[in-house]
Coordinates of C-alpha atoms in Angstrom, one line a residue:
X231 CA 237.0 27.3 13.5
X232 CA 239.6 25.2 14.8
X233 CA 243.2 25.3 13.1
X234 CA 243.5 22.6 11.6
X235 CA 240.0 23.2 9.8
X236 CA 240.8 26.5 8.8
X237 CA 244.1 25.3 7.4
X238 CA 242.6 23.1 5.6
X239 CA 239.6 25.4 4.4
X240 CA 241.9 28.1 3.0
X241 CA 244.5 25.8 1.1
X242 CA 241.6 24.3 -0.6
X243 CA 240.1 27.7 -1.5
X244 CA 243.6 28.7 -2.7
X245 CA 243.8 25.9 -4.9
X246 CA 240.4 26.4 -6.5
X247 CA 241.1 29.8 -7.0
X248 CA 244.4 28.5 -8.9
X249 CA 242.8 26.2 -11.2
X250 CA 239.8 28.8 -12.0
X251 CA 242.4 31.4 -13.7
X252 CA 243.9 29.1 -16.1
X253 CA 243.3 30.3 -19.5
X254 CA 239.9 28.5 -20.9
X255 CA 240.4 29.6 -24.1
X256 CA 244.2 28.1 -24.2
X257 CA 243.5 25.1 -22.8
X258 CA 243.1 22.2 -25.6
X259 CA 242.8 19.1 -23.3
X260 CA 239.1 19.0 -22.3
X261 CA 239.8 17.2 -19.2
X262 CA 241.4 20.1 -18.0
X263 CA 238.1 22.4 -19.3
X264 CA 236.1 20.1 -17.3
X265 CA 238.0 20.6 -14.3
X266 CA 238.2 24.1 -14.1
X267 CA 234.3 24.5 -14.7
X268 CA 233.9 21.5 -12.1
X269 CA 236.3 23.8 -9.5
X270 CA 233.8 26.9 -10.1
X271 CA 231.2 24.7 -8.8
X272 CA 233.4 23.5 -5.1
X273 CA 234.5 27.0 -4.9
X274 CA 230.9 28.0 -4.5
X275 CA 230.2 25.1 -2.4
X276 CA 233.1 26.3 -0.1
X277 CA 231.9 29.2 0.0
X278 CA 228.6 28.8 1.6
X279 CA 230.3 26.6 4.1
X280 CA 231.4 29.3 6.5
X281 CA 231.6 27.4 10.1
X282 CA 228.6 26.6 12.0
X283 CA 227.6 28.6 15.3
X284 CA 225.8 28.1 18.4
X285 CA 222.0 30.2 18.7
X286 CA 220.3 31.0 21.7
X287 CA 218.1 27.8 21.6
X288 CA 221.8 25.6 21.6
X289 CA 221.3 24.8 18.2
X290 CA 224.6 25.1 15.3
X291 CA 223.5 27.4 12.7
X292 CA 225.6 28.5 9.4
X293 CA 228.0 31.9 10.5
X294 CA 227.1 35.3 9.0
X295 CA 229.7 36.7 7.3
X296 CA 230.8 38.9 10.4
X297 CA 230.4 36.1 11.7
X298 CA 233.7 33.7 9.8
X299 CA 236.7 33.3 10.9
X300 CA 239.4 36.6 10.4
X301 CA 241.9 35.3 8.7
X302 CA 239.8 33.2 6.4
X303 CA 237.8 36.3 5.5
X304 CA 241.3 38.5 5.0
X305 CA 242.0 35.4 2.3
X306 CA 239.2 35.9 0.9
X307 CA 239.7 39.3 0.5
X308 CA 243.5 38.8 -1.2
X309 CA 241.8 36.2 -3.5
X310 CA 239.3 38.7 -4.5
X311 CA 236.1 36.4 -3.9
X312 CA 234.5 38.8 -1.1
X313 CA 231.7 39.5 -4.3
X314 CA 231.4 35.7 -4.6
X315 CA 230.7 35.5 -1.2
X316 CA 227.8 37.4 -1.0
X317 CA 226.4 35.5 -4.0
X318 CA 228.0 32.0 -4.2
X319 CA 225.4 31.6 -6.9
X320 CA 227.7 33.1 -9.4
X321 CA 230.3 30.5 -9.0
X322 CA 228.0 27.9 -10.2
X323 CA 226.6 30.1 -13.4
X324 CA 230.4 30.5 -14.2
X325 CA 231.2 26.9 -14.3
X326 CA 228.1 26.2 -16.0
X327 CA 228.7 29.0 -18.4
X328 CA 232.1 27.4 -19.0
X329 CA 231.0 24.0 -19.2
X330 CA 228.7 24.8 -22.3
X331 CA 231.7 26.0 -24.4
X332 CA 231.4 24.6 -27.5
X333 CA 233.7 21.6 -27.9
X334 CA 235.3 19.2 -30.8
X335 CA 233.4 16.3 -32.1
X336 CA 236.1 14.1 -30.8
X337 CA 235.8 15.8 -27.3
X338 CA 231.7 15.3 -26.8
X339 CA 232.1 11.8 -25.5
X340 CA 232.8 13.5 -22.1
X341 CA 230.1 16.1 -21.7
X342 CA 227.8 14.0 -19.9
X343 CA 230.0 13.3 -16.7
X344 CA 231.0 16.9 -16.8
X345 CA 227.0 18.3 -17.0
X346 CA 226.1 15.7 -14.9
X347 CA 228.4 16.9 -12.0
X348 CA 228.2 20.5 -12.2
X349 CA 224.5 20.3 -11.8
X350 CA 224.5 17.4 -8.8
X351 CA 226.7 20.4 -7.2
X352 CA 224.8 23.3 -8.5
X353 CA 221.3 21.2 -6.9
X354 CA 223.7 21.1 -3.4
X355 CA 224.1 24.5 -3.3
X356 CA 219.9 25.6 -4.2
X357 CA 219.3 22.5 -1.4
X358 CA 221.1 24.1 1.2
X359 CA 219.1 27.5 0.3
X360 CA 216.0 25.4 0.9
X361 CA 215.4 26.1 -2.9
X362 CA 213.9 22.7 -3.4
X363 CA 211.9 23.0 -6.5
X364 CA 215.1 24.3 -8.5
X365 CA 217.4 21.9 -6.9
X366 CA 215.0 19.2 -8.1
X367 CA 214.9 20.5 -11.8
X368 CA 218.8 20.5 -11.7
X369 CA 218.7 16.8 -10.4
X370 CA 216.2 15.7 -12.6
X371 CA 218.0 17.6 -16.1
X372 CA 221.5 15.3 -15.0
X373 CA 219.7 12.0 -14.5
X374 CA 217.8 12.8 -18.1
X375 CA 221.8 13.2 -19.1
X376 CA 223.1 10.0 -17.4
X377 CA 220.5 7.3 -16.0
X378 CA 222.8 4.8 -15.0
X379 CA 224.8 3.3 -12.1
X380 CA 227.7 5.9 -12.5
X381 CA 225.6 8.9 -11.6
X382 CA 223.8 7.4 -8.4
X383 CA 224.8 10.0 -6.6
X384 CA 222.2 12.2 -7.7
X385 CA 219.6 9.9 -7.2
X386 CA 220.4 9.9 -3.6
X387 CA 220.7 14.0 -3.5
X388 CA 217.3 13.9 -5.1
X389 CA 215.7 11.5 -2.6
X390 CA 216.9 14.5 0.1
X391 CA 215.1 17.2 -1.7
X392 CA 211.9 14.8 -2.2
X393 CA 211.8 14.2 1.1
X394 CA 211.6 17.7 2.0
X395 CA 209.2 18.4 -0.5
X396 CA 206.8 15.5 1.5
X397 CA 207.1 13.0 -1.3
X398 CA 207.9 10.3 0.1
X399 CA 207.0 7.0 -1.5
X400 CA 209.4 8.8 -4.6
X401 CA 212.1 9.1 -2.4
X402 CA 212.0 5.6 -1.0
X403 CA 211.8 4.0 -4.3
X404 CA 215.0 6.3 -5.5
X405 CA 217.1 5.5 -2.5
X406 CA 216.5 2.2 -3.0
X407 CA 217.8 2.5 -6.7
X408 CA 221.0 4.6 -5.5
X409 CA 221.8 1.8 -2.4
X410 CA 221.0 -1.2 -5.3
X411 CA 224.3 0.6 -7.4
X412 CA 226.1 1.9 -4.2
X413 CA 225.4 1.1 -1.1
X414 CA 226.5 3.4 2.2
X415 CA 225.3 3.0 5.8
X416 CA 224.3 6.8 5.8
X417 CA 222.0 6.5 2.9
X418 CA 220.2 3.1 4.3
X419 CA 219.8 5.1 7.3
X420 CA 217.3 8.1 5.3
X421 CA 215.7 4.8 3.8
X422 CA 215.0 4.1 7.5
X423 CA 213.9 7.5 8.3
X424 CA 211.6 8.0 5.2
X425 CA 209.8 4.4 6.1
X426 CA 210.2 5.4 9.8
X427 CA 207.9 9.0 8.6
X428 CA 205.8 6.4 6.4
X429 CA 205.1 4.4 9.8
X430 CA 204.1 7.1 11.7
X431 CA 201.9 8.9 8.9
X432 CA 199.4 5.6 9.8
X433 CA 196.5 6.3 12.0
X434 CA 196.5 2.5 12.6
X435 CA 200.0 1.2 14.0
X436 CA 198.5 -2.1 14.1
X437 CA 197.4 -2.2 10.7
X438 CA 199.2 -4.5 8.0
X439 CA 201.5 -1.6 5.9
X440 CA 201.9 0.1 9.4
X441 CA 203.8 -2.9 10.2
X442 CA 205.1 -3.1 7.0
X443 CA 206.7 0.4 7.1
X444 CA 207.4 -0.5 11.2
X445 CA 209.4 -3.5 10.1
X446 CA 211.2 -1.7 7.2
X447 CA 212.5 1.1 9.0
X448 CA 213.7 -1.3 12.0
X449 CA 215.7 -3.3 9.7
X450 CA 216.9 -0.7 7.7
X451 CA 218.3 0.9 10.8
X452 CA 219.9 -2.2 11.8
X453 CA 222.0 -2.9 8.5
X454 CA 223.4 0.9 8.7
X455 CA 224.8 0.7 12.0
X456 CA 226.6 -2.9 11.3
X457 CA 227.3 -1.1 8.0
X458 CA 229.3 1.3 10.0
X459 CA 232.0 -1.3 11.2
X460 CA 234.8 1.3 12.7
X461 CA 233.5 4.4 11.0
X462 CA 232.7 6.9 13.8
X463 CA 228.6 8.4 12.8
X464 CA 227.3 9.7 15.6
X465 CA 224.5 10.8 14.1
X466 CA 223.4 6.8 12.9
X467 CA 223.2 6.0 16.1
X468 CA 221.3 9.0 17.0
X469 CA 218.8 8.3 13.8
X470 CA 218.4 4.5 15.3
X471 CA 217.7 5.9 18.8
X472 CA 215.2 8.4 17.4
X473 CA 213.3 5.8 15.8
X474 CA 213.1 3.3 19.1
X475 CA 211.7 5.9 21.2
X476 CA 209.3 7.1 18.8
X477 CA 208.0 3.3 19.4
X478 CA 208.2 3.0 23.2
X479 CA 211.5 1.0 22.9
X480 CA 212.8 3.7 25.3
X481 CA 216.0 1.2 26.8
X482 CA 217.3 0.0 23.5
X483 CA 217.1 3.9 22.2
X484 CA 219.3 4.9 25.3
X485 CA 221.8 2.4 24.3
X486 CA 222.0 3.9 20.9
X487 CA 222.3 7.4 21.7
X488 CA 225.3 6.4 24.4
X489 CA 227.0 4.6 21.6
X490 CA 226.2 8.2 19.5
X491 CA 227.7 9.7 22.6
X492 CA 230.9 7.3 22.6
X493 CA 231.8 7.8 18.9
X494 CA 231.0 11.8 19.3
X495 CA 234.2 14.2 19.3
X496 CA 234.4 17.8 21.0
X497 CA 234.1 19.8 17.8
X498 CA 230.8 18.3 16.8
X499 CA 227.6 19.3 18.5
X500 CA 225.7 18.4 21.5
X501 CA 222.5 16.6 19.9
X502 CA 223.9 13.1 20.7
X503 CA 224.2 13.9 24.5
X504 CA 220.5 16.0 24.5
X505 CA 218.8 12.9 23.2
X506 CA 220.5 10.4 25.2
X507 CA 220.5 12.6 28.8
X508 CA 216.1 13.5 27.7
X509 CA 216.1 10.0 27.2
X510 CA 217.2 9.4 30.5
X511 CA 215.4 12.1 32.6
X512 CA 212.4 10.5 31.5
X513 CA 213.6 7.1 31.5
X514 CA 214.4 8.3 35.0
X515 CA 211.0 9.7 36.0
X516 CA 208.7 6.6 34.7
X517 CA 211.1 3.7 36.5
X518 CA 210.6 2.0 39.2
X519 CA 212.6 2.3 42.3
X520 CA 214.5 -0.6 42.0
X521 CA 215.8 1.0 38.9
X522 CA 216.8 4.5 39.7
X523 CA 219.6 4.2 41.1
X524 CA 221.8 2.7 37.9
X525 CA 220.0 5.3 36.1
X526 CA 221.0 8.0 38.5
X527 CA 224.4 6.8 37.7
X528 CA 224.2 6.8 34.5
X529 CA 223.1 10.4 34.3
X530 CA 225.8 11.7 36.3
X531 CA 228.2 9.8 34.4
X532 CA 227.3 11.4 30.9
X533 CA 226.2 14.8 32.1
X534 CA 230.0 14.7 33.8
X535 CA 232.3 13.3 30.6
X536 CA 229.8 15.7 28.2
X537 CA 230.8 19.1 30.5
X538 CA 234.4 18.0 30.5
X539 CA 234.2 17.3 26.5
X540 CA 232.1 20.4 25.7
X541 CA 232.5 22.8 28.4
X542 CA 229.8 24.0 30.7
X543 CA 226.3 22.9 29.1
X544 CA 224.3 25.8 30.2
X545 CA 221.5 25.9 27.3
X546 CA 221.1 21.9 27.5
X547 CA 221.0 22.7 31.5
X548 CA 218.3 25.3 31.1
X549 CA 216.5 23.0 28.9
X550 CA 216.1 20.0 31.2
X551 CA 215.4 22.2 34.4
X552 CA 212.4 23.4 32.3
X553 CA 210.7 20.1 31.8
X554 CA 212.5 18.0 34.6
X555 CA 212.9 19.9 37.5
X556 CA 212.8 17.2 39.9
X557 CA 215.1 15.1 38.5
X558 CA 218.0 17.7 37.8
X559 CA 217.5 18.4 41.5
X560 CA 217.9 15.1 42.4
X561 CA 221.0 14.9 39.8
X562 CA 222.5 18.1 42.0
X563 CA 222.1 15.8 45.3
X564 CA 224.0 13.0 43.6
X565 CA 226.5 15.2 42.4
X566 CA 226.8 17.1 45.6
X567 CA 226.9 13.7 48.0
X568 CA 229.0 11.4 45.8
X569 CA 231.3 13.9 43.8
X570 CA 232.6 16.2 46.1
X571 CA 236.2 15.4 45.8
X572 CA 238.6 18.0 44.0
X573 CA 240.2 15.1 41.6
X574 CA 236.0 14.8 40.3
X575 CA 235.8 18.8 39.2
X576 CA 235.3 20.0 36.0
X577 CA 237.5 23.6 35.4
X578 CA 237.6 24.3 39.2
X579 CA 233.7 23.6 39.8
X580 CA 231.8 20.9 41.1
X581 CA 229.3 19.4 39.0
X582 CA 226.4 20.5 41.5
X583 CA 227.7 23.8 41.3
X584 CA 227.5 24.0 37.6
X585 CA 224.2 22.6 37.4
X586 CA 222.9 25.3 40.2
X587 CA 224.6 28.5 38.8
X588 CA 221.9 27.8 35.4
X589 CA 219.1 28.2 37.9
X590 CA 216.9 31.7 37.8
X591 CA 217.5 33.7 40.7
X592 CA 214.3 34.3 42.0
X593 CA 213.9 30.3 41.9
X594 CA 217.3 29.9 43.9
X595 CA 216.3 28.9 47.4
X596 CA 213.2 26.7 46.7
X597 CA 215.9 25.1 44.3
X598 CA 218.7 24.7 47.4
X599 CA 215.8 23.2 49.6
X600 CA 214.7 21.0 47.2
X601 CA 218.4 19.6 46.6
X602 CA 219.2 19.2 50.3
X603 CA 215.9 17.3 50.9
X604 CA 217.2 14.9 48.0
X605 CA 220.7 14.8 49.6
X606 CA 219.1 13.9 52.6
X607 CA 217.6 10.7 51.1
X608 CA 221.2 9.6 49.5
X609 CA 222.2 9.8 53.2
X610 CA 220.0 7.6 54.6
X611 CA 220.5 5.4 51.5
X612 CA 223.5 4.8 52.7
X613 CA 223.2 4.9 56.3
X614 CA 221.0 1.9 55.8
X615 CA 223.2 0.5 53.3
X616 CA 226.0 0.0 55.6
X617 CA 224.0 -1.2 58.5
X618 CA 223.3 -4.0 56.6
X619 CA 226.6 -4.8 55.7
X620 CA 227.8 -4.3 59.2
X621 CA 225.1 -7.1 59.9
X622 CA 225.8 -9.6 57.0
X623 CA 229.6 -9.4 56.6
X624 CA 231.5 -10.5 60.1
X625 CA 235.0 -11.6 60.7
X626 CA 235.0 -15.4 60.7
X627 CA 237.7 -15.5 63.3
X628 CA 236.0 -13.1 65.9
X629 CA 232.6 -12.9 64.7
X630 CA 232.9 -9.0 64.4
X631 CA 232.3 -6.6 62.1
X632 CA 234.9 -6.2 59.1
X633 CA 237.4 -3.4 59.1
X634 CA 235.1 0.3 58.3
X635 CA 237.6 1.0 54.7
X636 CA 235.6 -2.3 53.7
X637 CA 232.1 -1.2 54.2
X638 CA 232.2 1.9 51.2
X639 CA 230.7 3.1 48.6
X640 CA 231.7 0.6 45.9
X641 CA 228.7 -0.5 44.0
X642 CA 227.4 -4.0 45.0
X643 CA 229.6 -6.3 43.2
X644 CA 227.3 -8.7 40.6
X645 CA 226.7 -12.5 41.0
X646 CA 227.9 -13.6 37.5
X647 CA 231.0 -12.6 35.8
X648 CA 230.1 -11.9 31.6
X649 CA 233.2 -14.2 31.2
X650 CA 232.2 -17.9 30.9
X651 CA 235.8 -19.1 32.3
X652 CA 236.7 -17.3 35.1
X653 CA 234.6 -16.2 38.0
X654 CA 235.7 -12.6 37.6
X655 CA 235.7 -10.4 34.4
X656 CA 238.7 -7.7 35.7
X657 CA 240.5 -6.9 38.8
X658 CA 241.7 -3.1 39.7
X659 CA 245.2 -2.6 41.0
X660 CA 245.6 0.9 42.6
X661 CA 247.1 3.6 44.6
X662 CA 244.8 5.1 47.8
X663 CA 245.0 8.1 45.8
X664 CA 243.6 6.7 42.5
X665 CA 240.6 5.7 44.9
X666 CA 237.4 7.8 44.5
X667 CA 238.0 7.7 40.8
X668 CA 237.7 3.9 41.1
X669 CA 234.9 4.0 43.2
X670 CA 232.8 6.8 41.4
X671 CA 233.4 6.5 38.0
X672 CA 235.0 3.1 37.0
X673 CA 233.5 0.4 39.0
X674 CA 230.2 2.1 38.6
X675 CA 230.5 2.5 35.0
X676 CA 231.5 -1.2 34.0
X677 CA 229.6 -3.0 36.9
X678 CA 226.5 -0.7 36.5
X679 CA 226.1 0.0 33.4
X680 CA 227.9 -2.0 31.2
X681 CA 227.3 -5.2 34.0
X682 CA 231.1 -6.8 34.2
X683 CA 231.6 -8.8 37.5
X684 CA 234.9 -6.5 39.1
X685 CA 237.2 -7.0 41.6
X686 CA 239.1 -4.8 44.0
X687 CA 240.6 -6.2 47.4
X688 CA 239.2 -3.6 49.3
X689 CA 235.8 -5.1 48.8
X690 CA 236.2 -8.6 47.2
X691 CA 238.8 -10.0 49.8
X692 CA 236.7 -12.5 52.7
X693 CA 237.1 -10.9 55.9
X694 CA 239.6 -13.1 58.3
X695 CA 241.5 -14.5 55.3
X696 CA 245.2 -14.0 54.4
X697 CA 245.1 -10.7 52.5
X698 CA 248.3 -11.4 50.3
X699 CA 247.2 -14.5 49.6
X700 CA 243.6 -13.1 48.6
X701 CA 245.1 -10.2 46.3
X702 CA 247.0 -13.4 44.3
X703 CA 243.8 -15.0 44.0
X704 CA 241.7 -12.0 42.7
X705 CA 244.4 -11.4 40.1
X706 CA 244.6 -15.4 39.3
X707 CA 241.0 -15.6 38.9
X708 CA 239.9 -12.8 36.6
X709 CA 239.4 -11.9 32.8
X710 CA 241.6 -8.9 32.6
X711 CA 243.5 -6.8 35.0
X712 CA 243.5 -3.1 35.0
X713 CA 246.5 -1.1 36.3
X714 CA 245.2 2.5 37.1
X715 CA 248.9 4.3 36.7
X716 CA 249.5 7.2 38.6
X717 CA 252.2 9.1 40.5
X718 CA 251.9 7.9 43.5
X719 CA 251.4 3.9 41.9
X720 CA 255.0 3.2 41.5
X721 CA 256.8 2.4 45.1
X722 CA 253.3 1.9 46.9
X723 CA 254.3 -1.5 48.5
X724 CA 250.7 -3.0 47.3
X725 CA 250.7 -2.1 44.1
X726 CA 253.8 -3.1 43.1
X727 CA 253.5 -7.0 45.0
X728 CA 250.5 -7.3 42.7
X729 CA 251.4 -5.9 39.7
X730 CA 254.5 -8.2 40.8
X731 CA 251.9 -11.1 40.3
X732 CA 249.9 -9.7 37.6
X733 CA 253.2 -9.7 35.1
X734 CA 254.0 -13.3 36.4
X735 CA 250.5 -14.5 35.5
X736 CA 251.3 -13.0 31.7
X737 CA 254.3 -14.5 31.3
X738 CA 253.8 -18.0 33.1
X739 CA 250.7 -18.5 30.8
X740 CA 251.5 -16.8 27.9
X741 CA 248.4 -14.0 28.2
X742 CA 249.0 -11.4 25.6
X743 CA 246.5 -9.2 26.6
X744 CA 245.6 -10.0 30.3
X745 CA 247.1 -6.5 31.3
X746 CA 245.3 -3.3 30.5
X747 CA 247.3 -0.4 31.7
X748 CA 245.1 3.0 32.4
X749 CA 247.5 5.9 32.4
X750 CA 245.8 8.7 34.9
X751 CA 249.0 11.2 35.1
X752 CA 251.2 12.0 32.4
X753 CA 253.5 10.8 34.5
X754 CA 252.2 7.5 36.0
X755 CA 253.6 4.7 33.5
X756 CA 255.4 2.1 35.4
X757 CA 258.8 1.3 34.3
X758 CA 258.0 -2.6 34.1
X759 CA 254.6 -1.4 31.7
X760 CA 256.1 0.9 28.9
X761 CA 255.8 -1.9 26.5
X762 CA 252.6 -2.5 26.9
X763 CA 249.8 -0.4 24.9
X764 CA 248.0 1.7 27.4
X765 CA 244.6 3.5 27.8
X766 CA 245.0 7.4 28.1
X767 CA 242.5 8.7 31.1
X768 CA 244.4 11.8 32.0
X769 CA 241.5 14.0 30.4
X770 CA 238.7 11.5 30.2
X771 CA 238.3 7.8 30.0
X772 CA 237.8 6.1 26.2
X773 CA 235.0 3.7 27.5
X774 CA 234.7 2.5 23.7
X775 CA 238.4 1.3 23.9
X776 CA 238.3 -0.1 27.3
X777 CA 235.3 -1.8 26.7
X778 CA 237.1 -3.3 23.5
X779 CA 239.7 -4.2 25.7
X780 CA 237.8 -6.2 28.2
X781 CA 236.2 -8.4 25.3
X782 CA 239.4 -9.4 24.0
X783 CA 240.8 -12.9 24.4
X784 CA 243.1 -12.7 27.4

């Protein structure tokens, strides 16, 4: 459990614990009975929520209690709940015990709201013990209590249980009820998912309440994610994705599981990036030629930021080489041709290395073969590649072939910028060292799969032509301009005569956010950019923000 989790875990424990021994009998106000019976009830909801753990098949499961965390145990211990923890059960008979005290005439008026939440928790508790029957009953006795809008949380809690008890048209018509009094983007989303079951329950997808249900779901889906606005869900997004592959719409679902990606943070788990990197394997596998290679990309990409997020993903690994052996091999090639260099490694390993180490021994050569016959391929891709550029791009002065440093690796630039006013959506400024970074991962990650028209003089400067003049003209004639900071940025000649230019141009015309700084050493923020908010990529690149970023107005 991280620390600040566990912090937080044990002072609300502590202050359960506190409010539980106050004197029931003493206590006159009945506000203060009802929260003491109410804090029973959390304090048994707390404890069944003991951390989550990893199982052989890469799945989170619920800790044993060997299994918790020390010191939250040893708490546990000084608060004398280690016999509630083996039966959190008895927390919720207390509080309800308490709750039924007999009260004053003058007090009754507030029994409801404290019956009705000590069973909505009690129902939680049997629900997570896959007791569905008796959560239902508990559900079902607090509606009979209070039936309107102030209780429709319980409605949605019971549309959970009915769904797992198959009953589905019930628990559509009661989440309806619940979003008609309060309405949350993660309880439109079951909506979607019960009409999404409902559409795939029909034997005839083509019938009239197939589409129905198929229409239902689909816009159901949609109004959670815009619901969402800045709230990070990964698992909407994942939901949404779900449902489009289920229905062939294998593209749009890979958008939504890299958005479920995007929003994800380390300490959740991994289900965002399985979905999205299947999605891709077999997106990967049924495309056509043409196509592969921006997928390729794409798969390196996430399989790279996930391992450096995560940590090595050896059970997702295992998983994929199982059902899509080819393509994890040719994965390895890309890896192991594109993203040799030391500044691309993930804890000392290359990302070849990582994938290879998951494969079984007595597979191990067939598996090195395989990936060097891929490897091969990516060779001549790019053998061929820059014969044709040798051929097409020639010095207009001597009719020979431009400088070797121009003919790399950078992706293709596009023929259309996204931006409708300048013929360039960003231009890069940065260091040689910054440069396989920009190559690899940036250019191909905004140009390939987000599709922005870049920049960078290396590439984008006509052979022949002035090249000072050229770099002014880039950064005069683009959308944004990125600054990729670095040690070894400030006092490189180049950099500094454009970002020179790149600070006249946001001054002279008044561009508040023209400039987007991208800090890639802790110690790389030019002197003349410290007032300017920058993006932190020391670790990993925030794609979201930068991407944010780029659709600002200038």
């Amino acid at each position: 459990m991280e620390d600040i989790e566990r912090e937080y875990y044990m002072k609300g424990v502590k202050e359960l614990v506190e409010i539980t021994k106050i004197d029931h009998s003493n206590v006159k106000l009945y506000i203060r009975r009802e929260v003491i019976s109410t804090s029973w009830a959390f304090l048994g909801l707390f404890l069944i929520r003991r951390g989550s753990i990893l199982d052989e098949s890469g799945n989170y499961k619920r800790k044993t209690i060997d299994q918790m965390d020390e010191k939250i145990k040893a708490l546990l211990q000084d608060l004398e709940l280690v016999q509630y923890l083996d039966d959190p059960e008895k927390c919720f008979q207390i509080g309800l015990e308490q709750a039924s005290t007999s009260v004053t005439d003058s007090e009754k008026s507030c029994e409801p709201r404290i019956a009705t939440e000590l069973l909505i928790r009690y129902a939680i508790f049997l629900k997570t013990e896959e007791r569905w029957e008796e959560a239902l009953k508990e559900l079902n006795e607090a509606l009979e209590i209070d039936n309107t809008e102030a209780n429709w949380f319980a409605l949605t809690v019971k549309a959970e249980v009915l769904d797992n008890l198959g009953r589905i048209d019930e628990a559509i018509e009661d989440r309806k009820r619940a979003i008609s009094w309060n309405t949350t983007s993660r309880d439109i989303c079951d909506l979607a998912k019960a009409y999404q079951k409902k559409y795939m329950s029909c034997e005839d997808k083509n019938s009239e309440i197939a589409e129905e249900f198929l229409l239902n779901a689909s816009d159901c889906f949609t109004r959670a994610v815009q619901l969402l606005r800045q709230e990070k869900r990964p698992e909407i997004h994942c939901a949404q994705g779900i449902f489009l592959r289920e229905i062939g719409e294998i593209k749009e679902a890979i958008e939504c599981f890299k958005r479920a990606v995007e929003v994800d943070t380390a300490t959740k788990s991994r289900i965002s990036f399985r979905h999205l990197f299947e999605s891709l394997l077999f997106y990967y596998r049924e495309s056509l030629d043409s196509e592969k290679g921006k997928i390729m990309h794409e798969m390196a990409y996430f399989y790279d930021v996930t391992s450096r997020k995560h940590g090595e993903l050896t059970k997702e690994t295992e998983q994929f080489l199982t059902e899509y052996e080819e393509e994890m091999a040719t994965l390895t090639a890309y890896f192991q041709h594109y993203r040799q260099q030391p500044s691309l490694y993930s804890n000392g390993k290359t990302m070849s290395d990582i994938i290879t180490s998951v494969v079984k021994e007595d597979d191990i050569e067939k598996w090195r073969v395989t990936v060097e016959e891929k490897e091969k391929y990516f060779r001549s891709q790019e053998e061929t590649k820059l014969a044709k550029k040798k051929k097409e791009v020639l010095c207009s002065r001597c009719k020979g072939p431009v400088i070797e440093r121009q003919l790399s690796v950078f992706p293709d630039p596009l023929e259309k910028p996204r931006s409708l006013k300048y013929p360039y959506d960003f231009y890069v400024i940065f260091s040689p060292t910054d440069r396989d970074w920009v190559c690899h991962i940036l250019l191909e990650t905004l140009e390939v799969s987000y599709g922005y028209k870049g920049a960078i003089a290396e590439r984008d400067i006509r052979p022949g032509s002035t090249d000072i003049y050229q770099r002014v003209n880039l950064i005069q004639n683009c959308s944004k301009i990125l600054v990729i900071l670095s040690q070894k940025f400030e006092g490189n000649p180049e950099c500094d005569y454009e970002l020179s230019h790149a600070l006249k141009r946001k001054h002279e015309e008044n561009l508040e956010n023209v400039l987007i700084p991208i800090l890639r050493n802790v110690d790389g923020l030019h002197q003349s950019l410290r007032t300017i908010t920058f993006l932190d990529a020391v670790d990993d690149c925030d794609w979201n923000k930068l991407i944010n970023a780029l659709e600002s107005k200038p």
